Structure formats: C-alpha cells, structure tokens
Amino acid sequence: QVQVVESGGGLVQAGGSLRLSCAASGSDININAMGWYRQAPGEQRELVATITNGDVTVYADSVKGRFTISRDAAKNTVYLQMDTLKPEDTAVYSCFVVVGYDWIYYWGQGTQVSVSS
C-alpha cells in the first residue's frame, strides 16, 4: 500500500511563509500527480495546487502568485511553498497522491496551517 507523510504545518503571522512537504512511499509506485487540498471549518474542501508527473501545475485562484508547488520525482516528494500567508489560508491541508493506471487517490493525515492576523 501507499503511505503519504506530510510535514511543515504550523502557526505563522499574516505575511509570513511556510513550506509543506509530502512524501509518498510504497513498492513500485507509479505516481500520476500529487498536490494538496485544504478545508477550513464550515467551508468546502478546496483544491490548492497540484502537479503532474509531466510537471503541469494547477493552482486555486486564491493562492496564485503566493504559493508554488514543486516536486522531487526521485524522492516521490512534493513541496508547497506558501508565501504572503493570509488569515484566510488557515485550514487543514491534506496531501494527495494519484497512483497507478486506475488513478487511485491516497491521502496524508493532514497538517494544520494557522495564520494569525
């Protein structure tokens, strides 16, 4: 089975930065894409950013120009550099990995990002 491990969440003041990391592990993983969703209390889940194995990237409009997603294919790891953080970025960020010819989603445990005003 595929395991997904996240790190990098925390508490930061508005205008600050955080860098999230997400590493996938397992036997003979064929990764199609990796990325993050986020969900704040009382709000719908939002796709933050994703990157494919062809390095095509997609960002939510709310984070364009502030967040950058990248990957290290050799390590099966994806990074989310979050700059100019805003209080509205406060949410649980969950990493996902899309694996295999059947495009199954695997999820990390979630990491809390809190931005104070």
Coordinates of N, CA and C in Angstrom, one line a residue:
Q1 N 0.8 -1.2 0.0 CA 0.0 0.0 0.0 C 0.9 1.2 0.0
V2 N 0.3 2.3 -0.4 CA 1.0 3.6 -0.5 C 0.8 4.4 0.8
Q3 N 1.8 4.9 1.4 CA 1.8 5.7 2.5 C 2.2 7.2 2.2
V4 N 1.5 8.1 2.7 CA 1.7 9.5 2.4 C 2.0 10.3 3.7
V5 N 3.1 10.9 3.8 CA 3.5 11.6 5.1 C 3.8 13.1 4.8
E6 N 3.1 13.9 5.6 CA 3.2 15.3 5.4 C 3.9 16.0 6.6
S7 N 4.5 17.1 6.3 CA 5.2 17.9 7.4 C 5.2 19.4 6.9
G8 N 5.4 20.2 7.9 CA 5.6 21.7 7.6 C 4.6 22.6 8.1
G9 N 3.4 22.1 8.6 CA 2.4 23.0 9.0 C 2.8 23.7 10.3
G10 N 2.0 24.7 10.7 CA 2.3 25.4 11.9 C 1.5 26.7 12.0
L11 N 1.9 27.5 12.9 CA 1.3 28.8 13.2 C 2.3 29.9 12.7
V12 N 1.7 30.8 11.9 CA 2.5 31.9 11.4 C 1.7 33.2 11.4
Q13 N 2.3 34.3 11.5 CA 1.6 35.6 11.4 C 1.3 35.9 9.9
A14 N 0.3 36.7 9.7 CA 0.0 37.2 8.3 C 1.2 37.8 7.7
G15 N 1.4 37.5 6.4 CA 2.6 37.9 5.7 C 3.8 37.0 5.7
G16 N 3.7 36.0 6.6 CA 4.8 35.0 6.8 C 4.7 33.9 5.7
S17 N 5.6 33.0 5.9 CA 5.7 31.9 5.0 C 5.8 30.5 5.7
L18 N 5.4 29.5 5.0 CA 5.6 28.1 5.4 C 5.9 27.3 4.2
R19 N 6.5 26.1 4.4 CA 6.8 25.2 3.3 C 6.3 23.8 3.8
L20 N 5.3 23.3 3.0 CA 4.8 22.0 3.3 C 5.6 21.0 2.4
S21 N 5.8 19.8 3.0 CA 6.4 18.7 2.3 C 5.5 17.5 2.4
C22 N 5.5 16.7 1.4 CA 4.7 15.5 1.3 C 5.4 14.4 0.6
A23 N 5.7 13.3 1.2 CA 6.4 12.2 0.6 C 5.6 10.9 0.6
A24 N 5.6 10.3 -0.6 CA 4.8 9.1 -0.8 C 5.8 7.9 -0.8
S25 N 5.4 6.8 -0.2 CA 6.3 5.6 -0.2 C 5.4 4.4 -0.4
G26 N 6.1 3.3 -0.9 CA 5.5 2.1 -1.2 C 6.3 1.3 -2.2
S27 N 5.8 0.2 -2.6 CA 6.5 -0.7 -3.6 C 6.1 -0.3 -5.0
D28 N 7.1 0.0 -5.8 CA 6.9 0.3 -7.2 C 5.8 1.2 -7.5
I29 N 5.9 2.4 -6.9 CA 4.8 3.4 -7.1 C 4.9 4.1 -8.5
N30 N 3.7 4.1 -9.1 CA 3.5 4.9 -10.3 C 2.7 6.1 -10.1
I31 N 3.3 7.2 -9.9 CA 2.6 8.4 -9.5 C 2.2 9.2 -10.7
N32 N 0.9 9.6 -10.8 CA 0.4 10.4 -11.8 C 0.4 11.9 -11.5
A33 N 0.1 12.2 -10.2 CA 0.0 13.5 -9.8 C 0.1 13.6 -8.2
M34 N 0.5 14.7 -7.7 CA 0.5 15.0 -6.3 C 0.0 16.4 -6.0
G35 N -0.5 16.7 -4.8 CA -0.9 18.0 -4.5 C -1.5 18.1 -3.2
W36 N -2.2 19.2 -3.0 CA -2.9 19.5 -1.7 C -4.3 20.0 -1.9
Y37 N -5.2 19.5 -1.1 CA -6.5 20.1 -0.8 C -6.4 20.8 0.6
R38 N -7.3 21.7 0.8 CA -7.4 22.3 2.2 C -8.9 22.5 2.5
Q39 N -9.2 22.5 3.8 CA -10.5 22.7 4.3 C -10.5 23.4 5.6
A40 N -11.2 24.5 5.6 CA -11.4 25.3 6.9 C -12.7 24.9 7.5
P41 N -12.9 25.1 8.8 CA -14.1 24.8 9.4 C -15.3 25.5 8.8
G42 N -16.3 24.8 8.5 CA -17.5 25.4 7.9 C -17.4 25.7 6.4
E43 N -16.3 25.4 5.8 CA -16.1 25.7 4.4 C -15.9 24.4 3.6
Q44 N -16.1 24.5 2.3 CA -16.0 23.3 1.4 C -14.5 23.1 1.2
R45 N -14.2 21.8 0.9 CA -12.8 21.5 0.6 C -12.4 22.1 -0.8
E46 N -11.2 22.6 -0.8 CA -10.7 23.4 -2.0 C -9.4 22.8 -2.5
L47 N -9.3 22.6 -3.7 CA -8.0 22.2 -4.3 C -7.1 23.3 -4.3
V48 N -6.0 23.2 -3.6 CA -5.0 24.3 -3.5 C -4.1 24.3 -4.7
A49 N -3.4 23.2 -5.0 CA -2.5 23.1 -6.0 C -2.2 21.6 -6.3
T50 N -1.8 21.3 -7.6 CA -1.4 20.0 -7.9 C -0.4 20.1 -9.0
I51 N 0.4 19.0 -9.1 CA 1.5 18.9 -10.1 C 1.5 17.5 -10.6
T52 N 1.5 17.4 -11.9 CA 1.5 16.0 -12.5 C 2.9 15.5 -12.7
N53 N 3.0 14.3 -13.1 CA 4.3 13.7 -13.4 C 5.0 14.3 -14.7
G54 N 4.2 15.1 -15.4 CA 4.7 15.9 -16.5 C 5.0 17.3 -16.1
D55 N 4.9 17.6 -14.9 CA 5.2 19.0 -14.3 C 4.2 20.0 -14.8
V56 N 3.0 19.6 -15.1 CA 1.9 20.5 -15.3 C 1.3 20.9 -13.9
T57 N 1.2 22.2 -13.7 CA 0.7 22.7 -12.4 C -0.6 23.4 -12.5
V58 N -1.4 23.3 -11.5 CA -2.7 23.9 -11.4 C -2.8 24.5 -10.0
Y59 N -3.3 25.8 -9.9 CA -3.4 26.5 -8.6 C -4.8 27.0 -8.5
A60 N -5.3 27.0 -7.2 CA -6.5 27.8 -6.9 C -6.3 29.2 -7.2
D61 N -7.3 29.9 -7.6 CA -7.2 31.3 -7.9 C -6.8 32.1 -6.6
S62 N -7.2 31.6 -5.5 CA -7.0 32.3 -4.2 C -5.5 32.3 -3.8
V63 N -4.7 31.4 -4.4 CA -3.3 31.3 -4.0 C -2.3 31.6 -5.1
K64 N -2.8 31.9 -6.3 CA -2.0 32.2 -7.4 C -1.1 33.4 -7.1
G65 N 0.2 33.3 -7.4 CA 1.1 34.4 -7.1 C 1.7 34.3 -5.7
R66 N 1.2 33.5 -4.8 CA 1.7 33.4 -3.5 C 2.2 32.0 -3.1
F67 N 1.6 31.0 -3.7 CA 2.0 29.6 -3.4 C 2.7 29.0 -4.7
T68 N 3.7 28.2 -4.4 CA 4.4 27.5 -5.5 C 4.5 26.0 -5.2
I69 N 4.1 25.2 -6.1 CA 4.2 23.7 -5.9 C 5.3 23.2 -6.8
S70 N 6.1 22.3 -6.2 CA 7.2 21.7 -7.0 C 7.3 20.2 -6.5
R71 N 8.2 19.5 -7.2 CA 8.3 18.1 -6.8 C 9.8 17.6 -7.0
D72 N 10.1 16.6 -6.3 CA 11.3 15.8 -6.5 C 10.9 14.4 -6.8
A73 N 11.0 14.1 -8.1 CA 10.5 12.8 -8.6 C 11.2 11.7 -8.0
A74 N 12.6 11.8 -7.8 CA 13.4 10.8 -7.3 C 13.0 10.4 -5.9
K75 N 12.5 11.3 -5.1 CA 12.1 11.1 -3.7 C 10.6 10.9 -3.6
N76 N 9.8 10.9 -4.7 CA 8.4 10.9 -4.6 C 7.8 11.9 -3.6
T77 N 8.4 13.1 -3.7 CA 8.0 14.2 -2.7 C 7.6 15.4 -3.5
V78 N 6.6 16.0 -2.9 CA 6.0 17.3 -3.4 C 6.1 18.4 -2.3
Y79 N 6.4 19.6 -2.7 CA 6.5 20.7 -1.8 C 5.5 21.8 -2.2
L80 N 5.1 22.5 -1.2 CA 4.2 23.6 -1.4 C 4.8 24.8 -0.6
Q81 N 5.4 25.7 -1.3 CA 6.0 26.9 -0.7 C 4.9 28.0 -0.6
M82 N 4.5 28.4 0.6 CA 3.4 29.3 0.8 C 4.0 30.6 1.3
D83 N 3.9 31.7 0.5 CA 4.4 33.0 0.9 C 3.2 33.9 1.0
T84 N 3.5 35.1 1.7 CA 2.5 36.1 1.9 C 1.2 35.5 2.4
L85 N 1.3 34.7 3.5 CA 0.1 34.0 4.0 C -0.9 35.0 4.6
K86 N -2.1 34.6 4.4 CA -3.3 35.4 4.9 C -4.1 34.6 5.9
P87 N -4.8 35.3 6.8 CA -5.6 34.5 7.7 C -6.6 33.6 7.0
E88 N -7.1 33.9 5.9 CA -8.0 33.1 5.1 C -7.3 31.8 4.6
D89 N -6.0 31.7 4.7 CA -5.3 30.5 4.3 C -5.4 29.4 5.5
T90 N -5.9 29.8 6.6 CA -6.0 28.9 7.7 C -6.9 27.7 7.4
A91 N -6.3 26.5 7.5 CA -7.1 25.3 7.2 C -6.2 24.1 7.5
V92 N -6.9 23.0 7.4 CA -6.1 21.7 7.4 C -5.8 21.4 5.9
Y93 N -4.5 21.2 5.7 CA -4.0 20.9 4.4 C -3.7 19.4 4.3
S94 N -4.3 18.8 3.3 CA -4.2 17.3 3.1 C -3.5 17.0 1.8
C95 N -2.4 16.3 1.8 CA -1.7 15.9 0.6 C -2.4 14.7 0.0
F96 N -2.4 14.7 -1.3 CA -2.9 13.6 -2.1 C -1.9 13.1 -3.1
V97 N -2.0 11.8 -3.4 CA -1.1 11.2 -4.4 C -2.0 10.4 -5.3
V98 N -1.9 10.6 -6.6 CA -2.7 9.8 -7.5 C -1.8 8.8 -8.1
V99 N -2.2 7.5 -8.0 CA -1.3 6.4 -8.3 C -2.0 5.4 -9.2
G100 N -1.2 4.9 -10.1 CA -1.5 3.8 -10.9 C -2.4 4.0 -12.1
Y101 N -2.5 3.0 -12.9 CA -3.3 3.1 -14.1 C -4.8 3.3 -13.8
D102 N -5.3 2.9 -12.6 CA -6.6 3.1 -12.2 C -6.8 4.5 -11.4
W103 N -5.8 5.2 -11.3 CA -5.8 6.6 -10.8 C -6.5 6.7 -9.4
I104 N -6.0 5.8 -8.5 CA -6.4 5.8 -7.1 C -5.8 7.0 -6.3
Y105 N -6.6 7.6 -5.5 CA -6.1 8.7 -4.6 C -5.7 8.1 -3.2
Y106 N -4.5 8.5 -2.8 CA -4.1 8.2 -1.4 C -3.9 9.6 -0.7
W107 N -4.1 9.6 0.6 CA -4.1 10.8 1.4 C -3.2 10.8 2.5
G108 N -2.6 11.9 2.8 CA -1.9 12.1 4.1 C -2.8 12.4 5.2
Q109 N -2.3 12.5 6.4 CA -3.1 12.6 7.6 C -3.6 14.0 7.8
G110 N -3.1 15.0 7.1 CA -3.5 16.4 7.2 C -2.6 17.1 8.1
T111 N -2.3 18.4 7.8 CA -1.5 19.2 8.7 C -2.1 20.6 8.8
Q112 N -2.1 21.1 10.0 CA -2.8 22.3 10.3 C -1.9 23.5 10.0
V113 N -2.5 24.4 9.2 CA -1.8 25.7 8.9 C -2.7 26.8 9.5
S114 N -2.1 27.6 10.4 CA -2.9 28.6 11.1 C -2.2 30.0 10.9
V115 N -2.9 30.9 10.4 CA -2.3 32.2 10.1 C -3.0 33.3 10.9
S116 N -2.3 33.9 11.8 CA -2.9 34.9 12.7 C -2.9 36.3 12.0
S117 N -3.9 37.1 12.3 CA -4.0 38.4 11.8 C -3.3 39.4 12.7

